[in-house]
PDB file of C-alpha atoms in Angstrom:
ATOM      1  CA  UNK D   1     179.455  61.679 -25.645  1.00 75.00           C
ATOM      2  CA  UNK D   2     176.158  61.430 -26.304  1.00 85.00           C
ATOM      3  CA  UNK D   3     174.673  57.897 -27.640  1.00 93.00           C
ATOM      4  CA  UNK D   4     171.182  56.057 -28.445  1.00 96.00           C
ATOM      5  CA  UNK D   5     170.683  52.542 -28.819  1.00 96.00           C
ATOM      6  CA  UNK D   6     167.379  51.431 -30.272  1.00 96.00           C
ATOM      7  CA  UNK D   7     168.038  47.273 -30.661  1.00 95.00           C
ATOM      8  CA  UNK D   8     164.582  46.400 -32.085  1.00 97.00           C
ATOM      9  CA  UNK D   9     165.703  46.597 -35.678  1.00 95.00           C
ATOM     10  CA  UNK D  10     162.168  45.399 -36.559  1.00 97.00           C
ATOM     11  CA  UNK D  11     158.757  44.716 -34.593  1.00 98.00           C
ATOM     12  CA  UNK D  12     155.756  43.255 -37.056  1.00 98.00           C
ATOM     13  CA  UNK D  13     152.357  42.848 -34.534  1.00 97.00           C
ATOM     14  CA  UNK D  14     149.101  42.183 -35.692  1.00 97.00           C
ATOM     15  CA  UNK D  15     146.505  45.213 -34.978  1.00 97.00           C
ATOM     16  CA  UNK D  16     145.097  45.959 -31.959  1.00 97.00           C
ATOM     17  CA  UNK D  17     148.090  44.588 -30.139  1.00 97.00           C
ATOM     18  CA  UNK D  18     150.287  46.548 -27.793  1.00 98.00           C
ATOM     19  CA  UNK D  19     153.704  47.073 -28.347  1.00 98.00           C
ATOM     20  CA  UNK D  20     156.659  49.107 -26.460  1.00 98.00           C
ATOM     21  CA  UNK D  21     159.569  50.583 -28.349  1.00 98.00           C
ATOM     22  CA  UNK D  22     163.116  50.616 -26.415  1.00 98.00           C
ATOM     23  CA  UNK D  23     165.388  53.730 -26.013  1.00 98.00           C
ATOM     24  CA  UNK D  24     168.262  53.523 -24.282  1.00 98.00           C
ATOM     25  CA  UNK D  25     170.693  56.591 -24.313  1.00 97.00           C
ATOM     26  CA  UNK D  26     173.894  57.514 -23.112  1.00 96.00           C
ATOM     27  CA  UNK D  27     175.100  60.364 -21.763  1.00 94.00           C
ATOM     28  CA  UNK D  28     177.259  62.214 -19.306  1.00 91.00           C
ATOM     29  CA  UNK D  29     175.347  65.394 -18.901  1.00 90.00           C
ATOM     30  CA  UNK D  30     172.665  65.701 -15.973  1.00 90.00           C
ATOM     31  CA  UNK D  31     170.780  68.368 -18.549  1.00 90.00           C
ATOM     32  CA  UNK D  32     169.651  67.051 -21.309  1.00 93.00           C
ATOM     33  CA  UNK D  33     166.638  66.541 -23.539  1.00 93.00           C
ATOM     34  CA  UNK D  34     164.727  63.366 -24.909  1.00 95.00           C
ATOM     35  CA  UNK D  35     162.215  62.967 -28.345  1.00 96.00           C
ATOM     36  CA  UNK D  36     160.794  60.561 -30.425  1.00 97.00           C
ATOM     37  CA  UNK D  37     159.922  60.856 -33.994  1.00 97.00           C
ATOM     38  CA  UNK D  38     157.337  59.003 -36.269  1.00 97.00           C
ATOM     39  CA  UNK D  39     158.854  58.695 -40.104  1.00 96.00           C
ATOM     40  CA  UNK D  40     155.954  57.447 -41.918  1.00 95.00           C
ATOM     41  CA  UNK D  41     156.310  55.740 -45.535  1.00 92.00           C
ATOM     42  CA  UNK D  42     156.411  59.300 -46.856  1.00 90.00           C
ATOM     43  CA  UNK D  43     159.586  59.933 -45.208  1.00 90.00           C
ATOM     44  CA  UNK D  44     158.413  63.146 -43.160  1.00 92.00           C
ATOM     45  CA  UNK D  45     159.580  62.975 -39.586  1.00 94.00           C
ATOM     46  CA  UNK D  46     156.723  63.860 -37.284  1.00 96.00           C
ATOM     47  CA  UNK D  47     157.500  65.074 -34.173  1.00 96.00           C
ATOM     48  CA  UNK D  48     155.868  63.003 -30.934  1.00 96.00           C
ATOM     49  CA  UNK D  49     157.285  64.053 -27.595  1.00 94.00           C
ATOM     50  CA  UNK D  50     159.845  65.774 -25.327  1.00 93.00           C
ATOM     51  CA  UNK D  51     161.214  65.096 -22.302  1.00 92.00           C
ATOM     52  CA  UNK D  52     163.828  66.748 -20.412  1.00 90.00           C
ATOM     53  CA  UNK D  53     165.853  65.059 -17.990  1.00 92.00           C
ATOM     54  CA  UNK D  54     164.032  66.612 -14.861  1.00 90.00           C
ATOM     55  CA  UNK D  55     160.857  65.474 -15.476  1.00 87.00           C
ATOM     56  CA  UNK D  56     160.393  61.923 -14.945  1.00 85.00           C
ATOM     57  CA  UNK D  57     157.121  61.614 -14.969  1.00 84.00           C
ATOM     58  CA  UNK D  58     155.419  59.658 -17.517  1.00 86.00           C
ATOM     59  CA  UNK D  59     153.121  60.684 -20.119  1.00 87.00           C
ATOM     60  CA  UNK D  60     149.948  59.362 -22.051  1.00 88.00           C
ATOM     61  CA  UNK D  61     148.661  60.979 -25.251  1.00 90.00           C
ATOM     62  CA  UNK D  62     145.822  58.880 -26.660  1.00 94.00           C
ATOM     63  CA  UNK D  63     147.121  55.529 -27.362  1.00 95.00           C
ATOM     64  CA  UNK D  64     150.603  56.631 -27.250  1.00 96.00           C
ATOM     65  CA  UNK D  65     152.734  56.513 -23.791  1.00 95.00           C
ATOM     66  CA  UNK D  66     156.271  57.285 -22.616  1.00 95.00           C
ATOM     67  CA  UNK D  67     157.817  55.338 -19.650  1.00 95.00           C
ATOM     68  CA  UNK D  68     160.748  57.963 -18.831  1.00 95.00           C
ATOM     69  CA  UNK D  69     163.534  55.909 -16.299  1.00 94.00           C
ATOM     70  CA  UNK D  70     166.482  57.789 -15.151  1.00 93.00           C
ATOM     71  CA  UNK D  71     167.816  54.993 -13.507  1.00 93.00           C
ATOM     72  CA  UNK D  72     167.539  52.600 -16.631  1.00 95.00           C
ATOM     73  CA  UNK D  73     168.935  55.605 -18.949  1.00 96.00           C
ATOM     74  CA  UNK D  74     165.784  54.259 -20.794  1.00 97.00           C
ATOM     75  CA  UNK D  75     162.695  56.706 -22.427  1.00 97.00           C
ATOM     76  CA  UNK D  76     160.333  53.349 -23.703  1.00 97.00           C
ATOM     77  CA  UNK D  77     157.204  54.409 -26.178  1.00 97.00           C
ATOM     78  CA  UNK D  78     154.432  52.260 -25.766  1.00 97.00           C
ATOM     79  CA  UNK D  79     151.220  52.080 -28.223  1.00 97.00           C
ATOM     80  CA  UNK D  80     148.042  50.664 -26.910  1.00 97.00           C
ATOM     81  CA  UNK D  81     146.012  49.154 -29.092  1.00 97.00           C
ATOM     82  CA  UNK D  82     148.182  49.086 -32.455  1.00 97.00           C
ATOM     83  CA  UNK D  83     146.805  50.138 -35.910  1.00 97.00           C
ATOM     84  CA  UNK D  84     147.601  49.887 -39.166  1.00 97.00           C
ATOM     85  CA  UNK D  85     147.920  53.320 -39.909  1.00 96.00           C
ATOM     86  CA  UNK D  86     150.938  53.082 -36.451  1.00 97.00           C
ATOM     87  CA  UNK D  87     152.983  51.688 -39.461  1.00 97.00           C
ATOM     88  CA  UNK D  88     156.511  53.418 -39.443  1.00 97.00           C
ATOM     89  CA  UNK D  89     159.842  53.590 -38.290  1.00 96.00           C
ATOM     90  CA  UNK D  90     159.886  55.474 -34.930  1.00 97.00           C
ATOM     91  CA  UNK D  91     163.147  57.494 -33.930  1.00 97.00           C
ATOM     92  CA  UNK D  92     164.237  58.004 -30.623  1.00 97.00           C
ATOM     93  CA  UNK D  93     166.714  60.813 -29.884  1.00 96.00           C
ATOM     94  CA  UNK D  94     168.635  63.039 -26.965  1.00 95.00           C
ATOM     95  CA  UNK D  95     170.273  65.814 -27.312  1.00 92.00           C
ATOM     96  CA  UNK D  96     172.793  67.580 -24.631  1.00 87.00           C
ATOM     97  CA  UNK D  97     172.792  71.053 -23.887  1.00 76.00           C
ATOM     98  CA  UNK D  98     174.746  73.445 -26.100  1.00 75.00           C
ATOM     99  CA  UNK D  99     175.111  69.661 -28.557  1.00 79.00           C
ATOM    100  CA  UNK D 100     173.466  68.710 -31.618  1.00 83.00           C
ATOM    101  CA  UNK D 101     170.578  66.011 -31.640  1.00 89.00           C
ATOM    102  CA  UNK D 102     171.638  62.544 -31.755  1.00 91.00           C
ATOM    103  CA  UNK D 103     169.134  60.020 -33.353  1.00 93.00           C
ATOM    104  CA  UNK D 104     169.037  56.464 -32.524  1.00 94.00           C
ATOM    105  CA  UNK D 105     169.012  54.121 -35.477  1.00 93.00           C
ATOM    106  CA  UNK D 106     165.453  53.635 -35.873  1.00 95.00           C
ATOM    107  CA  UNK D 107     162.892  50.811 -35.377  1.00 97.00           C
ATOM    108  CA  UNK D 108     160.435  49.729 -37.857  1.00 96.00           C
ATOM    109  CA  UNK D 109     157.082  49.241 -36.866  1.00 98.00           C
ATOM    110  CA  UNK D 110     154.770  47.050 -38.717  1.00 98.00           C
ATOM    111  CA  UNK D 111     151.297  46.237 -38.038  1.00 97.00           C
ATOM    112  CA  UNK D 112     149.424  43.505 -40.151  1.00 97.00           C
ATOM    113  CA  UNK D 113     145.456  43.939 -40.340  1.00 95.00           C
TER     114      UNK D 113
ATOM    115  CA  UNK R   1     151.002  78.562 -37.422  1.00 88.00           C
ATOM    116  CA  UNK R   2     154.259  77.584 -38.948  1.00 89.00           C
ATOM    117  CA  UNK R   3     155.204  75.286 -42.011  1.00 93.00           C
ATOM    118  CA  UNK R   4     158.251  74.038 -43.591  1.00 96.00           C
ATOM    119  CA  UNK R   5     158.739  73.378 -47.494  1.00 96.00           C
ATOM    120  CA  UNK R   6     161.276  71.431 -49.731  1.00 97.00           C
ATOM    121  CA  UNK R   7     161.336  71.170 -52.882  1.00 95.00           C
ATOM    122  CA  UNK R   8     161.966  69.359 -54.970  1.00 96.00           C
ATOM    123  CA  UNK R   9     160.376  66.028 -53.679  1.00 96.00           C
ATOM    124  CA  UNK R  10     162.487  63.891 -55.868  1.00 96.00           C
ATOM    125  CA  UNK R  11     165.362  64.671 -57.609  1.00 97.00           C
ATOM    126  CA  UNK R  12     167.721  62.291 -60.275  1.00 97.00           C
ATOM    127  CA  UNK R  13     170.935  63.719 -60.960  1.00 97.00           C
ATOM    128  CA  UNK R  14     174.252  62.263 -62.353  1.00 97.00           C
ATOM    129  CA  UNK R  15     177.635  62.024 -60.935  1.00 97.00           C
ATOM    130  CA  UNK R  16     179.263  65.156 -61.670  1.00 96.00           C
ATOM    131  CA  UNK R  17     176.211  67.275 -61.673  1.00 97.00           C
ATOM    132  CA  UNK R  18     175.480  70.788 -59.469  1.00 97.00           C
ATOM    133  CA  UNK R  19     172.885  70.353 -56.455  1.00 96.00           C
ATOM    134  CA  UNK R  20     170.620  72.876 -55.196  1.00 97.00           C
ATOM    135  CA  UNK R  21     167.768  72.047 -52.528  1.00 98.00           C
ATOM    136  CA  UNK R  22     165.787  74.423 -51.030  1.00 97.00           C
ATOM    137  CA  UNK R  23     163.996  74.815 -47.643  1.00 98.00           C
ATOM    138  CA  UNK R  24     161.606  77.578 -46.633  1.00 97.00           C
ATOM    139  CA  UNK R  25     160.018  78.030 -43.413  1.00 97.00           C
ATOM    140  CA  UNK R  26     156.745  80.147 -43.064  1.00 96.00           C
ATOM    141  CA  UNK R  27     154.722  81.611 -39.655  1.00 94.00           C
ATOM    142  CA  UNK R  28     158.379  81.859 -37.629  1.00 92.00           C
ATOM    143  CA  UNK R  29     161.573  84.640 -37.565  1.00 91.00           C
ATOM    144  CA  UNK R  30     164.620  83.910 -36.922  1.00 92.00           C
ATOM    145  CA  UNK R  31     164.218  80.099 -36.850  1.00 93.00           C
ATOM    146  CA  UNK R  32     167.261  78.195 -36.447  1.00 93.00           C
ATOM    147  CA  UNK R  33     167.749  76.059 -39.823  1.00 95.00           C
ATOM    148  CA  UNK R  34     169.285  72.455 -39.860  1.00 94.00           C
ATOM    149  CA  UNK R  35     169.945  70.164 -43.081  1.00 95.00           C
ATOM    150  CA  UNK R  36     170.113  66.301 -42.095  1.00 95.00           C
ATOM    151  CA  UNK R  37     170.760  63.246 -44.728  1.00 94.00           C
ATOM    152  CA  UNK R  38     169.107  59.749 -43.844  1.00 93.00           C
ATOM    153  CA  UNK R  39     171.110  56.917 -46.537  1.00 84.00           C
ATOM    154  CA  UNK R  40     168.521  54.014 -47.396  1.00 77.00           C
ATOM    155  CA  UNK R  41     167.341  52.568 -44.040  1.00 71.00           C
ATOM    156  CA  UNK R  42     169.742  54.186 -42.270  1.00 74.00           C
ATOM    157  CA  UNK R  43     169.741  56.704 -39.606  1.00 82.00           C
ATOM    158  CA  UNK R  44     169.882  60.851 -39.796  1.00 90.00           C
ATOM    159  CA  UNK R  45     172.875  62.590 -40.208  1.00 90.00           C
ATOM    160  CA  UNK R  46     172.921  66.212 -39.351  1.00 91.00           C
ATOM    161  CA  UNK R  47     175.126  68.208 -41.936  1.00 94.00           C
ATOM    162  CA  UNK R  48     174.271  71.890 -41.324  1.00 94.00           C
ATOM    163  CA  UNK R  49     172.584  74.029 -39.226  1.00 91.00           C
ATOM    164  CA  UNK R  50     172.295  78.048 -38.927  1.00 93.00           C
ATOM    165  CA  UNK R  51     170.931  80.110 -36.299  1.00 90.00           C
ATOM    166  CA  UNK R  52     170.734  83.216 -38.849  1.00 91.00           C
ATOM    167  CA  UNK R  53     171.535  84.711 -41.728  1.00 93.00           C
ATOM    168  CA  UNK R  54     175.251  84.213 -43.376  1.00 90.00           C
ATOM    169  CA  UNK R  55     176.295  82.064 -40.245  1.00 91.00           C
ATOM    170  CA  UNK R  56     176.278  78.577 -41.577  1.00 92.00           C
ATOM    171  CA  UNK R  57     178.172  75.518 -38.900  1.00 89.00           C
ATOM    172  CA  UNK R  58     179.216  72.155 -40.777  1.00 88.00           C
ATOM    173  CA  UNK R  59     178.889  69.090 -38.996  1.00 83.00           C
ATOM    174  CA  UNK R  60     180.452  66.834 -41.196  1.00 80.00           C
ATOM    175  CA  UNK R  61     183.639  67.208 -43.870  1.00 66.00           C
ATOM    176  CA  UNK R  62     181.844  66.974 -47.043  1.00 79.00           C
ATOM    177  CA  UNK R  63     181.267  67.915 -50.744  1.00 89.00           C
ATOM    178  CA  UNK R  64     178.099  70.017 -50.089  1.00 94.00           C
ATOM    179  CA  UNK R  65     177.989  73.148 -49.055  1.00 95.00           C
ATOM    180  CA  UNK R  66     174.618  75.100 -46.944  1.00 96.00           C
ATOM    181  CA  UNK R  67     174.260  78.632 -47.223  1.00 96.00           C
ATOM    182  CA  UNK R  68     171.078  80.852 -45.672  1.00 96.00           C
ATOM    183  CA  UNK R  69     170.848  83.933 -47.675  1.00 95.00           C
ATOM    184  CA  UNK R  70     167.120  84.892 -46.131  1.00 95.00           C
ATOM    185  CA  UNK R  71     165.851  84.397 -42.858  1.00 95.00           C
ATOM    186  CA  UNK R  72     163.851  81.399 -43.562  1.00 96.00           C
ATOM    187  CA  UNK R  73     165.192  80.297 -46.014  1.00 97.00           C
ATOM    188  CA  UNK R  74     168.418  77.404 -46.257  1.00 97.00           C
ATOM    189  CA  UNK R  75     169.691  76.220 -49.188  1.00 97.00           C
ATOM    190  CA  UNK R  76     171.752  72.855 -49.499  1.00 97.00           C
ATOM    191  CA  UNK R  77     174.202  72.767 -52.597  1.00 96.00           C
ATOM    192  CA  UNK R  78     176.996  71.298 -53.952  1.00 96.00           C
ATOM    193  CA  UNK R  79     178.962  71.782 -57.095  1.00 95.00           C
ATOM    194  CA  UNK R  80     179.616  68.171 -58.071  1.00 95.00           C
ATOM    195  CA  UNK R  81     177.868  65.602 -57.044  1.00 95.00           C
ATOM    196  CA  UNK R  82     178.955  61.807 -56.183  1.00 94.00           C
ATOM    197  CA  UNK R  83     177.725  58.600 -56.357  1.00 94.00           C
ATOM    198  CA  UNK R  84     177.656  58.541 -52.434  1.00 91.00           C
ATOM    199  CA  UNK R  85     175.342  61.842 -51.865  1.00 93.00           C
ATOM    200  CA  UNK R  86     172.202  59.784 -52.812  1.00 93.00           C
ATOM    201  CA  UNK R  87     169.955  59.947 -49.808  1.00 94.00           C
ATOM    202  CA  UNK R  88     167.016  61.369 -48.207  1.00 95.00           C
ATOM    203  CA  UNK R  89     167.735  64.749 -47.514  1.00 97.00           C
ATOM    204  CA  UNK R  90     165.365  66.902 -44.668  1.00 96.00           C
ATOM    205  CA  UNK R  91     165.491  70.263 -43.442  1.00 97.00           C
ATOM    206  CA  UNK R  92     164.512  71.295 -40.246  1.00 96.00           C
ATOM    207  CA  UNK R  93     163.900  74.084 -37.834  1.00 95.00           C
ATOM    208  CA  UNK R  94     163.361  74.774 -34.514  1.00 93.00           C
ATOM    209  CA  UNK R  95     162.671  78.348 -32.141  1.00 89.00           C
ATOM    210  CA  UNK R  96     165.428  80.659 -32.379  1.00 82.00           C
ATOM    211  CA  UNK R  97     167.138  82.192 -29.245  1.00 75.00           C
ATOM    212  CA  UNK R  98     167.020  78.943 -27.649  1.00 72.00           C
ATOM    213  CA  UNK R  99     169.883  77.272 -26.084  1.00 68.00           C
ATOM    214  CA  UNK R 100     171.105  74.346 -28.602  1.00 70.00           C
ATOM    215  CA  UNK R 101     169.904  71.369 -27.226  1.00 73.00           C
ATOM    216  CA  UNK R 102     166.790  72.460 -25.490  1.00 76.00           C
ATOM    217  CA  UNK R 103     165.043  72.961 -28.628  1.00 84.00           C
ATOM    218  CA  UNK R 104     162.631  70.824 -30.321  1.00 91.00           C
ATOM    219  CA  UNK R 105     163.504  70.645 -34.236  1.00 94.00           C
ATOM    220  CA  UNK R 106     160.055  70.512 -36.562  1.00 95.00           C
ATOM    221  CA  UNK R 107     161.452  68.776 -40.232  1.00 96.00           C
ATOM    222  CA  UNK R 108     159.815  69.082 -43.643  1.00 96.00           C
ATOM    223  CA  UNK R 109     158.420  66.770 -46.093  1.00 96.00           C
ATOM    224  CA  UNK R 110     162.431  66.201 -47.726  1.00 96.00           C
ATOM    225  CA  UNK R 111     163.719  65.711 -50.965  1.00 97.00           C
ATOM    226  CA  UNK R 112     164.669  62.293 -52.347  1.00 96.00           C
ATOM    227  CA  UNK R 113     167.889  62.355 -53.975  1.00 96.00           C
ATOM    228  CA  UNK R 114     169.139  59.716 -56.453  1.00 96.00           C
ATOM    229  CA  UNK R 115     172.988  60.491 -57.904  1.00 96.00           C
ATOM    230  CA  UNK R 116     173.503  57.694 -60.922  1.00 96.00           C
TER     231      UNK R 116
END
C-alpha cells in the first residue's frame, strides 16, 4: 500500500530564511510517481513538481528545489530564500501505477516579515 | 491552454438539503475528472473520478453521488445532505489516455461547503 508521511505539522521562519519540507513515502511498487502541491489561503491546490521513480536527479526551479532519495524513500522540497508570499500548506503526494494519488497530510508553512 | 471552474465558491446548506456542485474543464477532451474533499485542516480525500462520459468509479462508501453527463463536465451531488459533508470540496483533472498513476492531476479553485 501506498503511504506518505509529512511530520512537520507546522514550520513558522522569518523571511529570507531557508527551509526544507520532509516527504517520506511508502511503497512497494518500483514504478511510481512523486508531486508536491502548494494550497495557498485560497484553498486552490497549485501544482509544483513531478517526479517519477527513475529519475533521481534533483531539480531547481527558482528558489524552489527537490532533493529526490530512493534510498531514504524521501522527495524533500527546499525554498531558498523564504517569502512571505511562500505562505501555505504544501502537499506532498505519490501515486502507484494503475492507483489513485495518495496525499500526505500537509505541512503549513509560515513566513513572518 | 486549459482551465478548470467550480462553482459555487461557497455554499451554506442545511442538514437534509440536495447538493449539486459543478466542475467544468475548458482547452482539454476527454480529460479524466476527479472530485476530492479536504475536512478543516485535514488532508484530501479522493471520492470520484471518471475517465469519460457515464463511467463514474467511487472511492469511498458515501451519501454523494458524481455523475459526468458531458465531456468536461463532473457534477458532485447528493440528495440529503449531513452534518458531516461540510468540507472543502475540489475537482480535478488530468490528460486522458494516460495510465492511472502516471498522470499529473491540475485542481480548480473548489467550493466551500458548510452543512448546519
Amino acid at each position: 500500500a501506498q503511504k506518505v508521511t509529512q511530520a512537520q505539522t507546522e514550520i513558522s521562519v522569518v523571511e529570507k530564511e531557508d527551509v526544507t519540507l520532509d516527504c517520506v513515502y511508502e511503497t512497494r511498487d518500483t514504478t511510481y510517481y512523486l508531486f508536491w502541491y502548494k494550497q495557498p489561503p485560497s484553498g486552490e491546490l497549485v501544482f509544483l513538481i513531478r517526479r517519477n521513480s527513475f529519475d533521481e536527479q534533483n531539480e531547481i526551479s527558482g528558489r524552489y528545489s527537490w532533493n529526490f532519495q530512493k534510498s531514504t524513500s524521501s522527495f524533500n522540497f527546499t525554498i531558498t530564500a523564504s517569502q512571505v508570499v511562500d505562505s501555505a500548506v504544501y502537499f506532498c503526494a505519490l501515486s502507484e501505477a494503475g492507483r489513485a494519488l495518495t496525499f500526505g497530510s500537509g505541512t503549513r508553512l509560515q513566513v513572518q516579515p | 491552454s486549459q482551465t478548470i471552474h467550480q462553482w459555487p465558491a461557497t455554499l451554506v446548506q442545511p442538514v437534509g438539503s440536495p447538493l449539486s456542485l459543478e466542475c467544468t474543464v475548458e482547452g482539454t477532451s476527454n480529460p479524466n475528472l476527479y472530485w476530492y474533499r479536504q475536512a478543516a485542516g485535514r488532508g484530501l480525500q479522493l471520492l470520484f473520478y471518471s475517465v469519460g462520459i457515464g463511467q463514474i468509479s467511487s472511492e469511498v462508501p458515501q451519501n454523494l453521488s458524481a455523475s459526468r453527463p458531458q465531456d468536461r463536465q463532473f457534477i458532485l451531488s447528493s440528495k440529503k445532505l449531513l452534518l458531516s459533508d461540510s468540507g472543502f470540496y475540489l475537482c480535478a483533472w488530468s490528460v486522458g489516455g494516460l495510465a492511472r498513476g502516471a498522470d499529473t492531476q491540475y485542481f480548480g479553485p473548489g467550493t466551500r461547503l458548510t452543512v448546519l
